[in-house]
CSV table of C-alpha atoms in Angstrom, one decimal:
chain,number,residue,atom,x,y,z
A,1,MET,CA,23.1,13.1,1.2
A,2,THR,CA,21.4,9.9,0.2
A,3,SER,CA,24.5,7.9,1.0
A,4,THR,CA,24.7,9.5,4.5
A,5,ILE,CA,21.0,8.7,5.2
A,6,ALA,CA,21.5,5.1,4.2
A,7,THR,CA,24.7,4.7,6.3
A,8,ARG,CA,23.1,6.2,9.4
A,9,ALA,CA,19.9,4.2,9.0
A,10,THR,CA,21.7,0.9,8.7
A,11,ALA,CA,24.0,1.3,11.6
A,12,GLY,CA,23.9,-1.9,13.5
A,13,ILE,CA,22.5,-4.2,10.9
A,14,ALA,CA,25.4,-4.6,8.5
A,15,THR,CA,27.8,-7.4,9.0
A,16,THR,CA,30.8,-6.0,7.2
A,17,GLY,CA,30.9,-2.2,7.9
A,18,SER,CA,29.1,0.9,7.0
A,19,ARG,CA,29.5,0.7,3.3
A,20,ALA,CA,28.1,-2.9,3.3
A,21,GLY,CA,25.3,-1.6,5.6
A,22,SER,CA,24.4,1.1,3.0
A,23,ILE,CA,24.3,-1.5,0.2
A,24,GLY,CA,22.3,-3.8,2.4
A,25,LEU,CA,19.7,-1.1,3.2
A,26,TRP,CA,19.4,-0.2,-0.5
A,27,LEU,CA,18.7,-3.9,-1.4
A,28,VAL,CA,16.1,-4.1,1.4
A,29,MET,CA,14.5,-0.9,0.0
A,30,LEU,CA,14.7,-2.4,-3.5
A,31,ALA,CA,12.6,-5.4,-2.2
A,32,GLN,CA,10.2,-3.0,-0.6
A,33,LEU,CA,9.8,-1.1,-3.9
A,34,MET,CA,9.1,-4.4,-5.6
A,35,LEU,CA,6.4,-5.2,-3.1
A,36,VAL,CA,4.8,-1.7,-3.5
A,37,LEU,CA,5.1,-1.7,-7.2
A,38,ASP,CA,3.1,-4.9,-7.4
A,39,ALA,CA,0.0,-3.2,-6.0
A,40,THR,CA,-0.3,-1.2,-9.2
A,41,VAL,CA,2.1,-2.6,-11.8
A,42,VAL,CA,-0.6,-4.8,-13.3
A,43,ASN,CA,-3.1,-1.9,-13.2
A,44,VAL,CA,-2.3,-0.5,-16.7
A,45,ALA,CA,-2.4,-4.0,-18.0
A,46,LEU,CA,-5.9,-4.7,-16.7
A,47,PRO,CA,-7.7,-4.2,-20.1
A,48,HIS,CA,-5.2,-6.6,-21.7
A,49,ILE,CA,-5.5,-9.2,-18.9
A,50,ALA,CA,-9.3,-9.0,-19.1
A,51,ALA,CA,-9.3,-9.6,-22.9
A,52,ASP,CA,-6.7,-12.4,-22.7
A,53,LEU,CA,-8.1,-14.4,-19.7
A,54,HIS,CA,-11.8,-13.3,-20.1
A,55,PHE,CA,-12.3,-11.5,-16.8
A,56,SER,CA,-15.7,-9.9,-16.1
A,57,ARG,CA,-15.8,-6.2,-15.1
A,58,ALA,CA,-16.5,-7.0,-11.4
A,59,GLU,CA,-14.0,-9.9,-11.3
A,60,LEU,CA,-11.2,-7.8,-12.7
A,61,SER,CA,-10.6,-5.8,-9.5
A,62,TRP,CA,-9.6,-9.1,-7.8
A,63,VAL,CA,-6.4,-9.0,-9.8
A,64,LEU,CA,-5.5,-6.0,-7.6
A,65,ASN,CA,-7.5,-6.9,-4.5
A,66,GLY,CA,-6.4,-10.6,-4.3
A,67,TYR,CA,-2.9,-9.2,-3.7
A,68,ALA,CA,-4.0,-6.4,-1.4
A,69,VAL,CA,-6.3,-8.5,0.8
A,70,ALA,CA,-3.8,-11.3,1.4
A,71,PHE,CA,-1.0,-8.7,1.9
A,72,GLY,CA,-3.0,-6.6,4.4
A,73,GLY,CA,-4.8,-9.5,6.1
A,74,LEU,CA,-1.5,-11.4,7.0
A,75,LEU,CA,0.8,-8.4,7.7
A,76,LEU,CA,0.2,-8.6,11.4
A,77,LEU,CA,1.1,-12.3,11.4
A,78,GLY,CA,4.2,-11.5,9.3
A,79,GLY,CA,5.3,-8.8,11.8
A,80,ARG,CA,4.8,-11.1,14.7
A,81,ILE,CA,6.8,-13.9,13.0
A,82,GLY,CA,9.6,-11.4,12.3
A,83,ASP,CA,9.7,-10.4,16.0
A,84,VAL,CA,9.9,-14.1,17.1
A,85,PHE,CA,12.1,-15.8,14.5
A,86,GLY,CA,14.3,-12.8,13.4
A,87,ARG,CA,13.4,-10.1,10.9
A,88,ARG,CA,16.0,-10.9,8.3
A,89,ARG,CA,15.0,-14.6,8.1
A,90,THR,CA,11.4,-13.7,7.8
A,91,PHE,CA,12.1,-11.1,5.2
A,92,LEU,CA,14.0,-13.6,3.1
A,93,VAL,CA,11.2,-16.2,3.3
A,94,GLY,CA,8.7,-13.6,2.2
A,95,VAL,CA,10.8,-12.5,-0.7
A,96,ALA,CA,11.3,-16.1,-1.8
A,97,ALA,CA,7.6,-16.8,-1.8
A,98,PHE,CA,6.8,-13.5,-3.5
A,99,THR,CA,9.4,-14.3,-6.3
A,100,LEU,CA,8.1,-17.8,-6.9
A,101,PHE,CA,4.4,-16.8,-7.2
A,102,SER,CA,5.3,-13.8,-9.4
A,103,LEU,CA,6.6,-16.4,-11.8
A,104,LEU,CA,3.6,-18.6,-11.5
A,105,GLY,CA,1.2,-15.6,-11.9
A,106,GLY,CA,3.0,-14.6,-15.2
A,107,LEU,CA,2.3,-18.2,-16.5
A,108,ALA,CA,-1.4,-18.2,-15.5
A,109,THR,CA,-3.9,-19.4,-18.1
A,110,SER,CA,-7.2,-18.6,-16.4
A,111,PRO,CA,-8.7,-15.9,-14.1
A,112,LEU,CA,-8.7,-18.3,-11.1
A,113,LEU,CA,-5.0,-19.2,-11.4
A,114,LEU,CA,-4.0,-15.5,-11.7
A,115,VAL,CA,-6.0,-14.4,-8.7
A,116,ILE,CA,-4.6,-17.3,-6.6
A,117,ALA,CA,-1.1,-16.4,-7.7
A,118,ARG,CA,-1.7,-12.8,-6.8
A,119,ALA,CA,-3.0,-13.8,-3.4
A,120,LEU,CA,0.0,-16.0,-2.7
A,121,GLN,CA,2.2,-13.0,-3.8
A,122,GLY,CA,0.4,-11.1,-1.1
A,123,LEU,CA,1.3,-13.8,1.4
A,124,GLY,CA,5.0,-13.4,0.6
A,125,ALA,CA,4.8,-9.7,0.8
A,126,ALA,CA,3.1,-9.9,4.2
A,127,PHE,CA,6.1,-11.8,5.6
A,128,ALA,CA,8.7,-9.5,4.0
A,129,ALA,CA,7.3,-6.0,4.4
A,130,PRO,CA,7.0,-5.6,8.2
A,131,SER,CA,10.7,-6.6,8.6
A,132,VAL,CA,11.8,-3.8,6.2
A,133,LEU,CA,10.2,-1.0,8.3
A,134,ALA,CA,11.1,-2.7,11.6
A,135,LEU,CA,14.8,-2.8,10.6
A,136,ILE,CA,14.8,0.9,9.8
A,137,THR,CA,13.0,2.0,12.9
A,138,THR,CA,15.1,0.0,15.4
A,139,THR,CA,18.5,0.8,14.0
A,140,ALA,CA,18.6,4.5,13.4
A,141,LYS,CA,20.9,6.3,15.8
A,142,ASP,CA,18.7,9.3,16.6
A,143,ASP,CA,15.4,11.0,15.7
A,144,GLY,CA,16.9,12.9,12.8
A,145,ALA,CA,18.4,9.8,11.2
A,146,ARG,CA,15.2,7.9,11.8
A,147,ASN,CA,13.1,10.7,10.1
A,148,ARG,CA,15.5,10.7,7.1
A,149,ALA,CA,15.3,6.9,6.8
A,150,LEU,CA,11.5,7.0,7.2
A,151,ALA,CA,11.4,9.7,4.5
A,152,LEU,CA,13.2,7.4,2.1
A,153,PHE,CA,10.9,4.5,3.0
A,154,SER,CA,7.8,6.7,2.6
A,155,ALA,CA,9.0,8.0,-0.7
A,156,ILE,CA,9.3,4.4,-1.9
A,157,ALA,CA,5.9,3.5,-0.4
A,158,SER,CA,4.1,6.5,-2.0
A,159,MET,CA,6.1,6.7,-5.2
A,160,GLY,CA,6.0,3.0,-5.9
A,161,GLY,CA,2.4,3.0,-6.9
A,162,ALA,CA,2.9,5.6,-9.6
A,163,LEU,CA,6.1,4.0,-10.7
A,164,GLY,CA,4.3,0.7,-11.0
A,165,LEU,CA,1.8,2.3,-13.4
A,166,ILE,CA,4.7,3.6,-15.6
A,167,LEU,CA,6.6,0.3,-15.5
A,168,GLY,CA,3.4,-1.6,-16.2
A,169,GLY,CA,2.7,0.5,-19.2
A,170,LEU,CA,6.1,0.1,-20.7
A,171,LEU,CA,6.2,-3.7,-20.1
A,172,THR,CA,2.7,-4.3,-21.5
A,173,ASP,CA,3.4,-2.2,-24.6
A,174,MET,CA,6.9,-3.5,-25.3
A,175,ALA,CA,6.4,-7.2,-24.3
A,176,SER,CA,3.2,-8.5,-22.6
A,177,TRP,CA,1.1,-8.0,-19.5
A,178,ARG,CA,2.8,-11.2,-18.2
A,179,TRP,CA,6.1,-9.3,-17.8
A,180,THR,CA,4.5,-7.1,-15.2
A,181,LEU,CA,4.9,-10.2,-13.0
A,182,PHE,CA,8.0,-11.8,-14.5
A,183,ILE,CA,10.0,-8.6,-13.8
A,184,ASN,CA,9.9,-9.5,-10.1
A,185,VAL,CA,11.9,-12.7,-10.6
A,186,PRO,CA,15.4,-11.3,-11.3
A,187,ILE,CA,15.0,-8.6,-8.6
A,188,GLY,CA,13.9,-11.2,-6.0
A,189,VAL,CA,16.9,-13.5,-6.9
A,190,VAL,CA,19.4,-10.7,-6.4
A,191,VAL,CA,17.9,-9.7,-3.0
A,192,LEU,CA,17.9,-13.4,-1.9
A,193,LEU,CA,21.5,-13.8,-2.8
A,194,ALA,CA,22.9,-10.5,-1.5
A,195,VAL,CA,21.0,-9.6,1.7
A,196,PRO,CA,22.2,-12.6,3.8
A,197,ARG,CA,25.8,-11.3,3.3
A,198,LEU,CA,25.1,-7.7,4.0
A,199,VAL,CA,22.4,-7.5,6.7
A,200,ALA,CA,22.8,-9.1,10.1
A,201,GLU,CA,20.0,-11.1,11.8
A,202,THR,CA,18.0,-9.5,14.6
A,203,PRO,CA,17.7,-11.3,18.0
A,204,ARG,CA,14.9,-13.8,18.4
A,205,ARG,CA,12.3,-13.0,21.0
A,206,PRO,CA,10.3,-15.6,22.9
A,207,GLY,CA,6.6,-15.8,22.1
A,208,ARG,CA,3.7,-17.8,20.6
A,209,PHE,CA,1.6,-17.2,17.5
A,210,ASP,CA,-2.0,-16.1,17.7
A,211,VAL,CA,-3.4,-18.4,15.0
A,212,LEU,CA,-7.1,-17.4,15.8
A,213,GLY,CA,-6.1,-13.7,15.3
A,214,ALA,CA,-4.5,-14.5,12.0
A,215,VAL,CA,-7.6,-16.4,10.8
A,216,THR,CA,-10.2,-13.9,11.9
A,217,ALA,CA,-8.2,-10.8,10.7
A,218,THR,CA,-7.7,-12.3,7.2
A,219,GLY,CA,-11.2,-13.9,7.0
A,220,GLY,CA,-12.8,-10.6,8.1
A,221,ALA,CA,-10.9,-8.6,5.5
A,222,VAL,CA,-11.7,-11.1,2.7
A,223,ALA,CA,-15.4,-11.2,3.5
A,224,ILE,CA,-15.8,-7.4,3.7
A,225,VAL,CA,-13.9,-6.8,0.4
A,226,TRP,CA,-15.8,-9.6,-1.4
A,227,ALA,CA,-19.1,-8.2,-0.3
A,228,LEU,CA,-18.2,-4.6,-1.4
A,229,ILE,CA,-17.0,-5.8,-4.8
A,230,GLN,CA,-20.2,-7.9,-5.4
A,231,ALA,CA,-22.4,-5.0,-4.4
A,232,GLY,CA,-22.0,-3.3,-7.8
A,233,ASP,CA,-23.5,-6.3,-9.6
A,234,VAL,CA,-26.0,-7.8,-7.2
A,235,GLY,CA,-27.0,-4.7,-5.3
A,236,TRP,CA,-26.2,-3.2,-1.9
A,237,SER,CA,-29.4,-4.7,-0.3
A,238,SER,CA,-28.9,-8.3,-1.7
A,239,PRO,CA,-28.4,-11.2,0.7
A,240,ARG,CA,-24.9,-11.8,-0.6
A,241,THR,CA,-23.8,-8.2,0.1
A,242,ILE,CA,-25.4,-8.0,3.5
A,243,GLY,CA,-24.3,-11.5,4.4
A,244,GLY,CA,-20.7,-10.9,3.4
A,245,LEU,CA,-20.6,-7.7,5.5
A,246,LEU,CA,-22.1,-9.4,8.5
A,247,VAL,CA,-19.6,-12.3,8.3
A,248,GLY,CA,-16.7,-9.8,8.0
A,249,ALA,CA,-18.0,-7.7,11.0
A,250,ALA,CA,-18.5,-10.9,13.1
A,251,LEU,CA,-14.9,-12.1,12.4
A,252,ILE,CA,-13.5,-8.6,13.2
A,253,THR,CA,-15.5,-8.6,16.5
A,254,VAL,CA,-14.1,-12.0,17.4
A,255,LEU,CA,-10.6,-10.6,16.6
A,256,ALA,CA,-11.2,-7.6,18.9
A,257,PHE,CA,-12.5,-9.9,21.7
A,258,THR,CA,-9.8,-12.5,21.7
A,259,GLU,CA,-6.8,-10.1,21.3
A,260,ARG,CA,-7.5,-8.8,24.8
A,261,ARG,CA,-7.3,-12.3,26.3
A,262,VAL,CA,-4.5,-14.2,24.6
A,263,ALA,CA,-1.0,-14.1,26.0
A,264,HIS,CA,0.7,-13.2,22.8
A,265,PRO,CA,-1.8,-11.3,20.7
A,266,LEU,CA,-1.4,-10.7,17.0
A,267,LEU,CA,-2.7,-7.2,17.4
A,268,ARG,CA,-1.5,-5.6,20.6
A,269,PRO,CA,-4.3,-3.6,22.2
A,270,GLN,CA,-1.7,-1.2,23.7
A,271,LEU,CA,-0.8,0.0,20.2
A,272,LEU,CA,-4.4,1.4,19.8
A,273,ARG,CA,-4.4,3.4,23.0
A,274,SER,CA,-2.6,6.3,21.4
A,275,PRO,CA,-5.0,8.8,19.8
A,276,SER,CA,-2.3,10.0,17.4
A,277,ARG,CA,-1.6,6.5,16.2
A,278,VAL,CA,-5.3,5.6,15.7
A,279,ALA,CA,-5.8,8.9,13.7
A,280,ALA,CA,-2.7,8.1,11.6
A,281,LEU,CA,-3.9,4.6,10.9
A,282,ALA,CA,-7.3,5.8,9.9
A,283,ALA,CA,-5.9,8.5,7.7
A,284,MET,CA,-3.5,6.1,6.0
A,285,ALA,CA,-6.3,3.6,5.3
A,286,ALA,CA,-8.4,6.3,3.7
A,287,THR,CA,-5.5,7.9,1.9
A,288,TYR,CA,-4.3,4.7,0.3
A,289,GLY,CA,-7.8,3.6,-0.6
A,290,GLY,CA,-8.5,6.9,-2.4
A,291,MET,CA,-5.2,6.8,-4.3
A,292,LEU,CA,-5.5,3.1,-5.4
A,293,ALA,CA,-9.1,3.8,-6.5
A,294,MET,CA,-8.0,6.9,-8.5
A,295,PHE,CA,-5.3,4.8,-10.2
A,296,PHE,CA,-7.9,2.1,-11.1
A,297,LEU,CA,-10.3,4.6,-12.6
A,298,MET,CA,-7.7,6.8,-14.3
A,299,VAL,CA,-6.1,3.9,-16.2
A,300,GLN,CA,-9.5,3.0,-17.7
A,301,TYR,CA,-10.3,6.6,-18.5
A,302,LEU,CA,-6.9,7.0,-20.4
A,303,GLU,CA,-7.1,3.7,-22.2
A,304,ASP,CA,-10.8,3.2,-22.8
A,305,ASP,CA,-12.0,6.7,-23.2
A,306,LEU,CA,-9.0,8.6,-24.6
A,307,HIS,CA,-7.7,5.4,-26.4
A,308,LEU,CA,-4.1,5.9,-25.2
A,309,SER,CA,-1.6,3.0,-25.4
A,310,PRO,CA,-0.5,1.3,-22.2
A,311,MET,CA,3.0,3.0,-22.6
A,312,VAL,CA,1.5,6.5,-23.0
A,313,THR,CA,-0.9,5.8,-20.2
A,314,GLY,CA,1.9,4.8,-17.9
A,315,LEU,CA,3.9,7.9,-18.8
A,316,ALA,CA,0.9,10.1,-18.1
A,317,PHE,CA,1.4,9.3,-14.4
A,318,LEU,CA,5.0,10.6,-14.5
A,319,PRO,CA,4.2,13.8,-12.6
A,320,MET,CA,3.3,11.8,-9.6
A,321,PRO,CA,6.6,10.0,-8.8
A,322,LEU,CA,8.6,13.1,-9.8
A,323,SER,CA,6.6,15.3,-7.3
A,324,ILE,CA,6.7,12.6,-4.6
A,325,PHE,CA,10.5,12.3,-5.0
A,326,ALA,CA,10.9,16.1,-4.8
A,327,MET,CA,8.8,16.3,-1.7
A,328,SER,CA,10.7,13.5,0.0
A,329,ARG,CA,13.8,15.6,-0.1
A,330,ILE,CA,12.3,18.4,2.0
A,331,VAL,CA,9.6,16.7,4.1
A,332,PRO,CA,12.0,15.7,7.0
A,333,ARG,CA,12.9,19.3,7.5
A,334,LEU,CA,9.3,20.4,7.2
A,335,VAL,CA,8.3,17.9,9.8
A,336,GLU,CA,11.0,19.2,12.2
A,337,ARG,CA,9.8,22.8,11.6
A,338,PHE,CA,6.0,22.5,11.5
A,339,GLY,CA,5.2,19.1,13.0
A,340,ALA,CA,3.8,16.0,11.4
A,341,VAL,CA,0.1,16.8,12.0
A,342,ARG,CA,0.1,20.1,10.2
A,343,LEU,CA,1.8,18.6,7.2
A,344,VAL,CA,-0.7,15.8,7.0
A,345,ILE,CA,-3.6,18.2,7.2
A,346,VAL,CA,-2.2,20.3,4.3
A,347,GLY,CA,-1.5,17.2,2.2
A,348,ALA,CA,-4.9,15.6,2.8
A,349,ALA,CA,-6.7,18.9,1.9
A,350,LEU,CA,-4.6,19.2,-1.3
A,351,ARG,CA,-5.6,15.7,-2.3
A,352,VAL,CA,-9.3,16.5,-2.0
A,353,ILE,CA,-8.7,19.6,-4.2
A,354,ALA,CA,-6.8,17.4,-6.7
A,355,PHE,CA,-9.6,14.8,-7.0
A,356,LEU,CA,-12.6,17.2,-7.3
A,357,PRO,CA,-12.0,18.2,-11.0
A,358,LEU,CA,-11.9,14.4,-11.9
A,359,THR,CA,-15.6,14.2,-10.7
A,360,GLN,CA,-16.5,16.5,-13.6
A,361,LEU,CA,-14.6,14.8,-16.4
A,362,GLY,CA,-16.3,15.1,-19.8
A,363,PRO,CA,-15.6,14.5,-23.5
A,364,ASP,CA,-14.1,18.0,-23.9
A,365,THR,CA,-12.1,18.1,-20.7
A,366,PRO,CA,-8.5,19.4,-21.4
A,367,PHE,CA,-5.8,16.8,-20.8
A,368,VAL,CA,-3.9,19.4,-18.7
A,369,VAL,CA,-6.7,19.1,-16.0
A,370,VAL,CA,-5.7,15.4,-15.6
A,371,LEU,CA,-2.0,16.2,-15.5
A,372,ILE,CA,-2.5,18.9,-12.8
A,373,ALA,CA,-4.6,16.5,-10.8
A,374,LEU,CA,-1.9,13.8,-10.9
A,375,LEU,CA,0.8,16.4,-10.0
A,376,LEU,CA,-1.2,17.6,-7.0
A,377,THR,CA,-1.9,14.1,-5.9
A,378,GLY,CA,1.9,13.4,-6.0
A,379,ILE,CA,2.7,16.5,-3.9
A,380,SER,CA,0.0,15.6,-1.4
A,381,ALA,CA,1.3,12.0,-1.1
A,382,GLY,CA,4.8,13.2,-0.6
A,383,MET,CA,3.6,15.5,2.2
A,384,THR,CA,1.5,12.9,4.1
A,385,PHE,CA,3.1,9.4,3.9
A,386,MET,CA,6.3,10.1,5.9
A,387,PRO,CA,4.5,12.2,8.7
A,388,LEU,CA,1.8,9.5,9.0
A,389,THR,CA,4.5,6.8,9.4
A,390,THR,CA,6.1,8.9,12.1
A,391,LEU,CA,2.8,9.3,14.0
A,392,ALA,CA,2.0,5.7,13.7
A,393,LEU,CA,5.4,4.4,15.0
A,394,ARG,CA,6.1,7.1,17.6
A,395,ASN,CA,7.0,5.7,21.1
A,396,VAL,CA,6.9,2.1,20.1
A,397,GLU,CA,9.3,-0.2,22.0
A,398,PRO,CA,11.9,-2.0,19.9
A,399,GLU,CA,10.6,-5.4,20.8
A,400,HIS,CA,7.2,-4.5,19.3
A,401,ALA,CA,8.5,-2.7,16.2
A,402,GLY,CA,7.5,-5.6,13.9
A,403,SER,CA,4.0,-5.7,15.3
A,404,ALA,CA,3.6,-1.9,15.0
A,405,SER,CA,5.0,-1.9,11.5
A,406,GLY,CA,2.7,-4.7,10.5
A,407,LEU,CA,-0.3,-2.9,11.9
A,408,PHE,CA,0.5,0.3,10.0
A,409,GLN,CA,1.0,-1.5,6.7
A,410,THR,CA,-2.1,-3.6,7.4
A,411,MET,CA,-4.2,-0.5,7.5
A,412,GLN,CA,-2.5,0.8,4.4
A,413,GLN,CA,-3.2,-2.4,2.4
A,414,LEU,CA,-6.6,-3.1,3.7
A,415,GLY,CA,-7.6,0.5,3.3
A,416,GLY,CA,-6.5,0.2,-0.3
A,417,ALA,CA,-8.4,-3.0,-0.8
A,418,VAL,CA,-11.6,-1.7,0.9
A,419,GLY,CA,-11.4,1.7,-0.8
A,420,LEU,CA,-10.8,0.1,-4.2
A,421,ALA,CA,-13.7,-2.3,-3.6
A,422,ILE,CA,-16.1,0.6,-2.8
A,423,VAL,CA,-15.0,2.7,-5.8
A,424,ALA,CA,-15.0,-0.3,-8.2
A,425,SER,CA,-18.5,-1.2,-7.0
A,426,THR,CA,-19.8,2.3,-7.4
A,427,TYR,CA,-18.3,2.5,-10.8
A,428,ALA,CA,-19.9,-0.8,-11.8
A,429,ALA,CA,-23.3,0.3,-10.5
A,430,PHE,CA,-23.4,3.5,-12.6
A,431,ALA,CA,-21.4,2.2,-15.6
A,432,THR,CA,-23.0,1.8,-19.0
A,433,PRO,CA,-21.5,-0.3,-21.8
A,434,GLY,CA,-19.1,1.7,-24.0
A,435,ASP,CA,-19.3,4.8,-21.8
A,436,PHE,CA,-16.6,5.2,-19.0
A,437,LEU,CA,-17.6,8.7,-17.9
A,438,THR,CA,-21.0,8.0,-16.3
A,439,GLY,CA,-19.6,5.4,-14.0
A,440,GLY,CA,-16.2,7.0,-13.8
A,441,ARG,CA,-17.5,10.3,-12.4
A,442,ALA,CA,-19.4,8.4,-9.7
A,443,GLY,CA,-16.2,6.4,-8.9
A,444,PHE,CA,-14.1,9.6,-8.7
A,445,TRP,CA,-16.7,11.1,-6.2
A,446,SER,CA,-16.2,8.0,-4.0
A,447,ALA,CA,-12.4,8.5,-4.2
A,448,THR,CA,-12.8,12.1,-3.2
A,449,ILE,CA,-15.0,11.2,-0.2
A,450,LEU,CA,-12.3,8.7,0.9
A,451,SER,CA,-9.7,11.5,0.8
A,452,ALA,CA,-12.0,13.7,2.8
A,453,VAL,CA,-12.3,11.0,5.4
A,454,ALA,CA,-8.5,11.0,5.7
A,455,LEU,CA,-8.6,14.8,6.3
A,456,ALA,CA,-11.3,14.4,8.9
A,457,ALA,CA,-9.3,11.7,10.8
A,458,VAL,CA,-6.3,14.0,11.3
A,459,LEU,CA,-8.5,17.0,12.1
A,460,SER,CA,-10.2,15.0,14.8
A,461,LEU,CA,-6.7,14.6,16.4
A,462,VAL,CA,-6.2,18.4,16.3
A,463,MET,CA,-9.6,19.0,17.9
A,464,ARG,CA,-8.9,16.5,20.6
A,465,ASN,CA,-5.5,18.1,21.4
A,466,ARG,CA,-7.2,21.5,21.7
A,467,LYS,CA,-9.9,20.0,24.0
A,468,VAL,CA,-7.2,18.4,26.2
A,469,ALA,CA,-5.3,21.7,26.3
């Protein structure tokens, strides 16, 4: 069945037949998995990175957010460049940059060098990722093939985070935290050598680049995330926090103002005129933010409070990728039968239920409670990612597929960065030295609220549809 999905999804992009097309798609998907893994693969290694490079508690989250902010802030530009210069070419440039800075990050000798390398990894990912989704959405023969290909992509997107935790634990325990970055190098080299032979280039489309849009989108994202991370240490009412939020808001306002007036906008206003797309984007941002925050807190709970090794910590997350993979096999049929919106509502509600017990963690909490929460989180992610992708990319013209894909993945990455910043700041504000649980419970409450926001975003779409009807 998987071979059939891959063959149908790659029709039109292979240069040497359907078999080569299937191999080409799997290599492109492998690169996508690499990009998604990198959002979490260093997560399990964070305590070791902090000890080795002397990170402070607040600075440590930048190992994750440096990647997520650059990735999310530049995705729209990456999508636009793919539309204009060709998606395969842009994809390969992005993978090359990602591979190079993965190597440099593994060699970092200070917190600053590591964060810079992580940000430059995010730059490469921002060029590569929109082209992956655009190639899938524009080459499927029909809606059924498109849904199956999107299910495969969504499984990778949602499962990759948990797999990153497992892989990160194994590499950290068996070798060093540096191998969580070095592992990208051989994968990147294989993709760079093979994809040009197996995947055809897409046509170039005329257009210019919205440099002001790229600057304001990235600058606004960085300012907001920086302010939220600092709030835990300096206070929510401090001039640094308020000033950072105001600068971020001002840059986002400039972005919204200019995108309506430039000839070739980075963010096409037409993409935001669909209520279902806006609801899907908001739900994805809150969903990914809650999940990344849960990963960040859970790793510290398992390693610092329960004193598990990185390998055992990574394996503790195994219920998530297994349940996500199982759901990815049946979600396309569920979407065809029940519709994307209903599936997202059930999945979002299930995630809130999964997070609630984590807000009550205590010294005597049975470990099975944690495993059940991880299992339910995996099931909910498997139920929501593919339907949200379908809602976000529905009725998008082929020439704008790269921009729409970039917008969707921007909301995912920036939602993750902002959600993680909020939760990390909440955790730091309530934390006491040597005691994870006090700050951890507050952080899990923040992650639960983010999941509730995702549920509210989709419910708002249902209420609007009923009102229109």
